[in-house]
CSV table of C-alpha atoms in Angstrom, one decimal:
chain,number,residue,atom,x,y,z
A,1,ARG,CA,-69.2,28.1,74.8
A,2,PHE,CA,-67.5,24.9,73.1
A,3,ILE,CA,-70.5,23.7,71.4
A,4,THR,CA,-72.5,26.5,70.8
A,5,LEU,CA,-69.6,28.5,69.2
A,6,PRO,CA,-68.7,25.8,66.5
A,7,LEU,CA,-72.5,25.6,65.8
A,8,VAL,CA,-72.8,28.8,64.8
A,9,ARG,CA,-69.2,29.3,63.3
A,10,GLY,CA,-70.9,28.2,59.2
A,11,ILE,CA,-73.5,31.6,60.5
A,12,LEU,CA,-71.3,33.8,61.5
A,13,VAL,CA,-69.2,33.6,57.8
A,14,THR,CA,-72.0,33.4,56.0
A,15,ALA,CA,-73.6,37.2,57.5
A,16,MET,CA,-69.5,38.3,57.8
A,17,THR,CA,-69.6,37.1,53.9
A,18,LEU,CA,-72.6,39.5,53.6
A,19,ALA,CA,-72.3,42.6,55.5
A,20,ILE,CA,-68.8,43.2,53.8
A,21,ALA,CA,-70.6,42.5,50.0
A,22,PHE,CA,-73.1,45.2,50.7
A,23,GLY,CA,-70.7,47.4,52.9
A,24,LEU,CA,-68.7,47.4,50.1
A,25,ARG,CA,-71.4,48.0,47.5
A,26,GLN,CA,-72.8,51.3,49.3
A,27,PHE,CA,-74.4,53.4,47.0
A,28,GLU,CA,-78.2,54.2,47.9
A,29,ALA,CA,-77.9,55.7,51.4
A,30,THR,CA,-74.9,58.2,49.9
A,31,TYR,CA,-76.4,59.0,46.6
A,32,LEU,CA,-79.6,59.8,48.2
A,33,MET,CA,-78.7,61.5,51.2
A,34,THR,CA,-75.5,63.9,50.3
A,35,ASN,CA,-75.7,62.9,46.6
A,36,GLY,CA,-71.8,62.8,46.9
A,37,GLY,CA,-71.6,66.1,49.4
A,38,PRO,CA,-70.1,69.0,49.8
A,39,ALA,CA,-66.9,68.9,47.3
A,40,ASN,CA,-68.0,65.1,47.5
A,41,ALA,CA,-66.0,65.1,51.2
A,42,THR,CA,-68.8,61.8,51.0
A,43,THR,CA,-68.2,60.1,47.8
A,44,VAL,CA,-67.9,56.2,48.3
A,45,MET,CA,-66.3,54.4,45.5
A,46,GLY,CA,-69.3,52.7,44.4
A,47,LEU,CA,-70.9,56.6,44.2
A,48,GLN,CA,-67.6,57.1,42.2
A,49,LEU,CA,-68.5,54.4,39.9
A,50,TYR,CA,-71.5,55.5,39.4
A,51,VAL,CA,-70.3,59.3,38.1
A,52,ASP,CA,-68.0,58.4,36.7
A,53,LEU,CA,-69.9,56.1,34.4
A,54,GLY,CA,-72.3,59.1,33.7
A,55,SER,CA,-69.5,61.4,32.8
A,56,LEU,CA,-68.8,58.5,30.2
A,57,ASP,CA,-64.8,57.9,32.0
A,58,TYR,CA,-65.2,54.6,31.4
A,59,GLY,CA,-61.4,53.3,31.8
A,60,HIS,CA,-61.6,55.2,35.6
A,61,ALA,CA,-65.0,53.3,36.2
A,62,ASN,CA,-63.9,50.0,34.9
A,63,ALA,CA,-59.8,50.6,38.1
A,64,ILE,CA,-62.3,51.4,40.4
A,65,GLY,CA,-64.5,48.5,39.9
A,66,GLY,CA,-62.2,46.1,39.4
A,67,VAL,CA,-60.8,47.4,42.5
A,68,LEU,CA,-64.0,47.0,44.6
A,69,ILE,CA,-63.8,43.1,43.2
A,70,ILE,CA,-60.3,42.6,44.8
A,71,ILE,CA,-60.8,44.3,47.9
A,72,GLY,CA,-64.1,42.2,48.6
A,73,ALA,CA,-62.0,38.6,47.3
A,74,VAL,CA,-59.6,39.8,49.6
A,75,LEU,CA,-61.9,40.5,53.0
A,76,ILE,CA,-64.4,37.4,51.7
A,77,SER,CA,-61.1,34.9,51.1
A,78,GLY,CA,-59.4,36.1,54.3
A,79,ILE,CA,-62.9,35.2,56.4
A,80,ARG,CA,-62.9,31.9,55.2
A,81,ARG,CA,-59.6,31.2,55.4
A,82,LEU,CA,-59.5,32.5,59.6
A,83,PHE,CA,-62.8,30.8,59.9
A,84,GLY,CA,-61.4,27.2,58.1
A,85,GLU,CA,-58.4,26.9,60.1
A,86,ARG,CA,-60.2,26.6,63.3
A,87,GLU,CA,-62.6,24.3,62.0
A,88,GLN,CA,-59.5,22.1,60.5
A,89,THR,CA,-58.1,22.1,64.1
A,90,ALA,CA,-61.1,21.3,65.4
A,91,GLU,CA,-61.0,18.1,63.0
A,92,ALA,CA,-57.5,17.3,63.7
A,93,LYS,CA,-58.2,16.6,67.6
A,94,GLN,CA,-60.7,14.5,66.9
């Protein structure tokens, strides 16, 4: 436990970062399977961005894109900070 987990920390950070990035840009499966679903029940932010761009509503699409970027940056920086604090405390003990 004390050897394996510190060695896997970098891989976990990378895997979680990629999972968040791919999760936030969820578009293909929703578009292909439901196209937003009945009465927009399955609309995700990526699909709404696509719909707004298609209907020439660039202001709303720009706002959605900005929110997606902010959410992604906050989540990724939180993960890096969470795993970074443990790394700094481990170095301070040595």
